[in-house]
Amino acid sequence: MTALQSTRDPQAFGRVAVLYGGKSAEREVSLKSGAAVLAALQSAGVDAFGIDVDDQLLTRLSSERIDRAFIVLHGRGGEDGSMQGLLECAGIPYTGSGILASALAMDKLRTKQVWQSLGLPTPRHAVLASEADCRAAADGLGFPLIVKPAHEGSSIGMAKVAGIDELIAAWRAASLYDSQVLVEQWIQGPEFTIATLRGEVLPHALLVLLAQALGSAASTVQRSHRGGDPTPHDLVVGVVMGELVGS
């Protein structure tokens, strides 16, 4: 058993509510990931049950015995600090970051401002609220650019643009999701998602393999499996497959 595996009796976690679904633009993704988390917890012997978050959530939180909450909500209402605040008021421990970290990380503009205040590198950006803002951003930042709603998760409302007409259209489309729209310089390169658990970076071995595998046979594995060019996630899977086959 590794240091990252729990040594606790599954029953010691008590009754665990898996919160998923919700009303955000990422509801369908949350339903799938929530079902997977629920199945994994139950298979491990945890007394877990699911709650598809809706207007009756407060009633369920107060009427059912819930010892812990596993948050698998995506986007607004789940990752922006509001659910975290509700659970803290209800006295229910939950997974993930706290109220402030969740609220800040969900706000792309505020996050960039914090990074800049700490001297951390981040692509140049502008806030769009009009066609005039779009033209000013084009003059100041150049192309290509990436447009994104400031408070949505995943790739909701995002668009890569290469000219002013595309930029204005992308701003209008993103405005349907958020009153605040962000545009940034496009940075070419691989994309990484890095998690930490109990102070340890995960999965550090895979990240090294991914960096070494770009353009290698690992991409061929996924290209033949899925069709088309591989994504960074595909490459990770391809590298793992290669390691397993070659070991």
GROMACS .gro file of C-alpha atoms in nm:
model
  247
    1MET     CA    1   0.000   0.000   0.000
    2THR     CA    2   0.141   0.341  -0.102
    3ALA     CA    3   0.144   0.656   0.109
    4LEU     CA    4  -0.137   0.793  -0.109
    5GLN     CA    5  -0.377   0.511  -0.030
    6SER     CA    6  -0.609   0.543   0.269
    7THR     CA    7  -0.556   0.306   0.562
    8ARG     CA    8  -0.892   0.399   0.718
    9ASP     CA    9  -1.183   0.162   0.746
   10PRO     CA   10  -1.432   0.268   0.473
   11GLN     CA   11  -1.709   0.273   0.733
   12ALA     CA   12  -1.515   0.536   0.929
   13PHE     CA   13  -1.611   0.796   0.668
   14GLY     CA   14  -1.976   0.761   0.773
   15ARG     CA   15  -2.257   0.839   0.532
   16VAL     CA   16  -2.112   1.022   0.231
   17ALA     CA   17  -2.328   1.231  -0.003
   18VAL     CA   18  -2.193   1.259  -0.357
   19LEU     CA   19  -2.313   1.593  -0.493
   20TYR     CA   20  -2.336   1.605  -0.870
   21GLY     CA   21  -2.548   1.730  -1.160
   22GLY     CA   22  -2.659   2.081  -1.067
   23LYS     CA   23  -2.773   2.359  -1.299
   24SER     CA   24  -2.448   2.483  -1.456
   25ALA     CA   25  -2.353   2.460  -1.822
   26GLU     CA   26  -2.145   2.154  -1.727
   27ARG     CA   27  -2.432   1.953  -1.584
   28GLU     CA   28  -2.397   1.659  -1.823
   29VAL     CA   29  -2.027   1.617  -1.747
   30SER     CA   30  -2.099   1.633  -1.375
   31LEU     CA   31  -2.364   1.362  -1.401
   32LYS     CA   32  -2.111   1.126  -1.561
   33SER     CA   33  -1.822   1.200  -1.325
   34GLY     CA   34  -2.054   1.192  -1.023
   35ALA     CA   35  -2.185   0.849  -1.119
   36ALA     CA   36  -1.827   0.724  -1.153
   37VAL     CA   37  -1.726   0.862  -0.812
   38LEU     CA   38  -2.034   0.715  -0.648
   39ALA     CA   39  -1.967   0.371  -0.798
   40ALA     CA   40  -1.602   0.384  -0.689
   41LEU     CA   41  -1.688   0.479  -0.330
   42GLN     CA   42  -1.953   0.209  -0.302
   43SER     CA   43  -1.718  -0.053  -0.448
   44ALA     CA   44  -1.463   0.042  -0.182
   45GLY     CA   45  -1.718  -0.021   0.090
   46VAL     CA   46  -1.807   0.341   0.166
   47ASP     CA   47  -2.169   0.412   0.265
   48ALA     CA   48  -2.222   0.659  -0.020
   49PHE     CA   49  -2.532   0.785  -0.195
   50GLY     CA   50  -2.589   1.041  -0.470
   51ILE     CA   51  -2.771   1.373  -0.472
   52ASP     CA   52  -2.850   1.537  -0.806
   53VAL     CA   53  -2.834   1.895  -0.682
   54ASP     CA   54  -3.154   2.093  -0.741
   55ASP     CA   55  -3.380   2.339  -0.556
   56GLN     CA   56  -3.450   2.077  -0.287
   57LEU     CA   57  -3.086   2.051  -0.176
   58LEU     CA   58  -3.134   2.249   0.146
   59THR     CA   59  -3.420   2.024   0.247
   60ARG     CA   60  -3.215   1.712   0.184
   61LEU     CA   61  -2.912   1.845   0.371
   62SER     CA   62  -3.123   1.917   0.677
   63SER     CA   63  -3.341   1.606   0.666
   64GLU     CA   64  -3.086   1.333   0.586
   65ARG     CA   65  -2.790   1.213   0.790
   66ILE     CA   66  -2.481   1.326   0.603
   67ASP     CA   67  -2.139   1.289   0.762
   68ARG     CA   68  -1.937   1.407   0.464
   69ALA     CA   69  -1.994   1.548   0.116
   70PHE     CA   70  -1.798   1.455  -0.195
   71ILE     CA   71  -1.841   1.747  -0.437
   72VAL     CA   72  -1.845   1.644  -0.804
   73LEU     CA   73  -2.027   1.953  -0.929
   74HIS     CA   74  -1.866   2.134  -1.223
   75GLY     CA   75  -1.880   2.504  -1.297
   76ARG     CA   76  -2.091   2.763  -1.121
   77GLY     CA   77  -2.267   2.660  -0.806
   78GLY     CA   78  -2.018   2.382  -0.743
   79GLU     CA   79  -1.666   2.515  -0.789
   80ASP     CA   80  -1.713   2.886  -0.715
   81GLY     CA   81  -1.731   2.878  -0.335
   82SER     CA   82  -2.111   2.888  -0.304
   83MET     CA   83  -2.154   2.514  -0.239
   84GLN     CA   84  -1.852   2.519  -0.011
   85GLY     CA   85  -2.009   2.803   0.191
   86LEU     CA   86  -2.340   2.621   0.216
   87LEU     CA   87  -2.176   2.304   0.344
   88GLU     CA   88  -1.969   2.496   0.597
   89CYS     CA   89  -2.283   2.665   0.729
   90ALA     CA   90  -2.445   2.322   0.754
   91GLY     CA   91  -2.142   2.186   0.939
   92ILE     CA   92  -2.075   1.916   0.676
   93PRO     CA   93  -1.710   1.841   0.587
   94TYR     CA   94  -1.647   1.835   0.211
   95THR     CA   95  -1.382   1.750  -0.045
   96GLY     CA   96  -1.170   2.001  -0.234
   97SER     CA   97  -1.069   2.360  -0.169
   98GLY     CA   98  -1.238   2.598   0.070
   99ILE     CA   99  -1.460   2.899   0.001
  100LEU     CA  100  -1.196   3.161  -0.083
  101ALA     CA  101  -0.976   2.936  -0.297
  102SER     CA  102  -1.278   2.806  -0.489
  103ALA     CA  103  -1.423   3.152  -0.550
  104LEU     CA  104  -1.091   3.297  -0.659
  105ALA     CA  105  -0.993   3.010  -0.888
  106MET     CA  106  -1.332   3.020  -1.063
  107ASP     CA  107  -1.281   3.389  -1.145
  108LYS     CA  108  -1.022   3.390  -1.424
  109LEU     CA  109  -0.966   3.766  -1.413
  110ARG     CA  110  -0.915   3.786  -1.035
  111THR     CA  111  -0.686   3.484  -1.050
  112LYS     CA  112  -0.469   3.653  -1.312
  113GLN     CA  113  -0.457   3.970  -1.102
  114VAL     CA  114  -0.333   3.772  -0.802
  115TRP     CA  115  -0.068   3.603  -1.017
  116GLN     CA  116   0.046   3.939  -1.151
  117SER     CA  117   0.067   4.083  -0.799
  118LEU     CA  118   0.300   3.796  -0.707
  119GLY     CA  119   0.516   3.838  -1.016
  120LEU     CA  120   0.405   3.510  -1.174
  121PRO     CA  121   0.409   3.492  -1.556
  122THR     CA  122   0.068   3.488  -1.724
  123PRO     CA  123  -0.039   3.573  -2.081
  124ARG     CA  124  -0.125   3.935  -2.151
  125HIS     CA  125  -0.499   3.994  -2.145
  126ALA     CA  126  -0.785   4.238  -2.172
  127VAL     CA  127  -1.147   4.253  -2.057
  128LEU     CA  128  -1.411   4.281  -2.329
  129ALA     CA  129  -1.741   4.465  -2.288
  130SER     CA  130  -1.790   4.621  -2.633
  131GLU     CA  131  -1.676   4.610  -2.995
  132ALA     CA  132  -1.444   4.899  -2.911
  133ASP     CA  133  -1.279   4.683  -2.643
  134CYS     CA  134  -1.234   4.407  -2.904
  135ARG     CA  135  -1.058   4.644  -3.142
  136ALA     CA  136  -0.837   4.782  -2.865
  137ALA     CA  137  -0.745   4.429  -2.757
  138ALA     CA  138  -0.659   4.333  -3.114
  139ASP     CA  139  -0.431   4.635  -3.145
  140GLY     CA  140  -0.267   4.578  -2.809
  141LEU     CA  141  -0.234   4.200  -2.802
  142GLY     CA  142  -0.221   4.094  -3.166
  143PHE     CA  143  -0.339   3.756  -3.292
  144PRO     CA  144  -0.407   3.470  -3.233
  145LEU     CA  145  -0.610   3.517  -2.915
  146ILE     CA  146  -0.827   3.302  -2.690
  147VAL     CA  147  -1.165   3.434  -2.571
  148LYS     CA  148  -1.332   3.294  -2.260
  149PRO     CA  149  -1.610   3.380  -2.013
  150ALA     CA  150  -1.448   3.490  -1.688
  151HIS     CA  151  -1.656   3.265  -1.460
  152GLU     CA  152  -1.727   2.947  -1.656
  153GLY     CA  153  -1.542   2.619  -1.620
  154SER     CA  154  -1.389   2.381  -1.873
  155SER     CA  155  -1.403   2.511  -2.231
  156ILE     CA  156  -1.756   2.654  -2.207
  157GLY     CA  157  -1.786   2.962  -2.431
  158MET     CA  158  -1.419   2.959  -2.532
  159ALA     CA  159  -1.293   3.032  -2.884
  160LYS     CA  160  -0.957   3.081  -3.053
  161VAL     CA  161  -0.962   3.375  -3.294
  162ALA     CA  162  -0.726   3.494  -3.567
  163GLY     CA  163  -0.888   3.822  -3.674
  164ILE     CA  164  -1.104   4.112  -3.557
  165ASP     CA  165  -1.430   3.978  -3.701
  166GLU     CA  166  -1.375   3.644  -3.529
  167LEU     CA  167  -1.288   3.826  -3.206
  168ILE     CA  168  -1.610   4.029  -3.206
  169ALA     CA  169  -1.818   3.720  -3.282
  170ALA     CA  170  -1.643   3.522  -3.006
  171TRP     CA  171  -1.697   3.804  -2.756
  172ARG     CA  172  -2.068   3.809  -2.836
  173ALA     CA  173  -2.091   3.430  -2.800
  174ALA     CA  174  -1.902   3.430  -2.469
  175SER     CA  175  -2.126   3.712  -2.342
  176LEU     CA  176  -2.419   3.472  -2.352
  177TYR     CA  177  -2.254   3.285  -2.063
  178ASP     CA  178  -2.101   3.571  -1.864
  179SER     CA  179  -2.123   3.948  -1.840
  180GLN     CA  180  -1.745   3.956  -1.801
  181VAL     CA  181  -1.541   3.823  -2.093
  182LEU     CA  182  -1.165   3.777  -2.094
  183VAL     CA  183  -0.932   3.765  -2.394
  184GLU     CA  184  -0.571   3.644  -2.368
  185GLN     CA  185  -0.272   3.593  -2.592
  186TRP     CA  186  -0.272   3.245  -2.738
  187ILE     CA  187   0.013   3.034  -2.597
  188GLN     CA  188   0.111   2.740  -2.817
  189GLY     CA  189   0.221   2.421  -2.642
  190PRO     CA  190   0.109   2.110  -2.451
  191GLU     CA  191  -0.146   2.144  -2.173
  192PHE     CA  192  -0.094   1.997  -1.828
  193THR     CA  193  -0.327   1.936  -1.538
  194ILE     CA  194  -0.134   1.886  -1.215
  195ALA     CA  195  -0.298   1.765  -0.894
  196THR     CA  196  -0.162   1.731  -0.541
  197LEU     CA  197  -0.266   1.488  -0.271
  198ARG     CA  198  -0.136   1.505   0.086
  199GLY     CA  199   0.142   1.735  -0.028
  200GLU     CA  200   0.258   1.509  -0.312
  201VAL     CA  201   0.239   1.612  -0.677
  202LEU     CA  202   0.039   1.372  -0.895
  203PRO     CA  203   0.115   1.211  -1.130
  204HIS     CA  204   0.476   1.331  -1.149
  205ALA     CA  205   0.601   1.022  -1.332
  206LEU     CA  206   0.336   1.057  -1.601
  207LEU     CA  207   0.422   1.422  -1.655
  208VAL     CA  208   0.785   1.335  -1.723
  209LEU     CA  209   0.680   1.060  -1.962
  210LEU     CA  210   0.440   1.295  -2.139
  211ALA     CA  211   0.709   1.556  -2.193
  212GLN     CA  212   0.940   1.293  -2.338
  213ALA     CA  213   0.671   1.128  -2.548
  214LEU     CA  214   0.548   1.420  -2.757
  215GLY     CA  215   0.582   1.311  -3.117
  216SER     CA  216   0.668   0.954  -3.018
  217ALA     CA  217   0.498   0.622  -3.080
  218ALA     CA  218   0.261   0.696  -2.791
  219SER     CA  219   0.071   0.939  -3.012
  220THR     CA  220   0.045   0.673  -3.280
  221VAL     CA  221  -0.128   0.445  -3.031
  222GLN     CA  222  -0.400   0.700  -2.970
  223ARG     CA  223  -0.425   0.820  -3.329
  224SER     CA  224  -0.505   0.469  -3.444
  225HIS     CA  225  -0.737   0.413  -3.149
  226ARG     CA  226  -0.945   0.732  -3.170
  227GLY     CA  227  -0.878   0.871  -3.514
  228GLY     CA  228  -0.731   1.217  -3.574
  229ASP     CA  229  -0.457   1.396  -3.385
  230PRO     CA  230  -0.412   1.312  -3.014
  231THR     CA  231  -0.486   1.553  -2.732
  232PRO     CA  232  -0.245   1.588  -2.435
  233HIS     CA  233  -0.481   1.357  -2.242
  234ASP     CA  234  -0.457   1.103  -2.525
  235LEU     CA  235  -0.080   1.121  -2.505
  236VAL     CA  236  -0.085   1.047  -2.134
  237VAL     CA  237  -0.303   0.742  -2.198
  238GLY     CA  238  -0.080   0.641  -2.486
  239VAL     CA  239   0.233   0.669  -2.273
  240VAL     CA  240   0.077   0.460  -1.997
  241MET     CA  241  -0.032   0.199  -2.248
  242GLY     CA  242   0.318   0.191  -2.393
  243GLU     CA  243   0.475   0.152  -2.050
  244LEU     CA  244   0.237  -0.130  -1.959
  245VAL     CA  245   0.294  -0.312  -2.286
  246GLY     CA  246   0.670  -0.271  -2.266
  247SER     CA  247   0.705  -0.369  -1.901
   0.00000   0.00000   0.00000
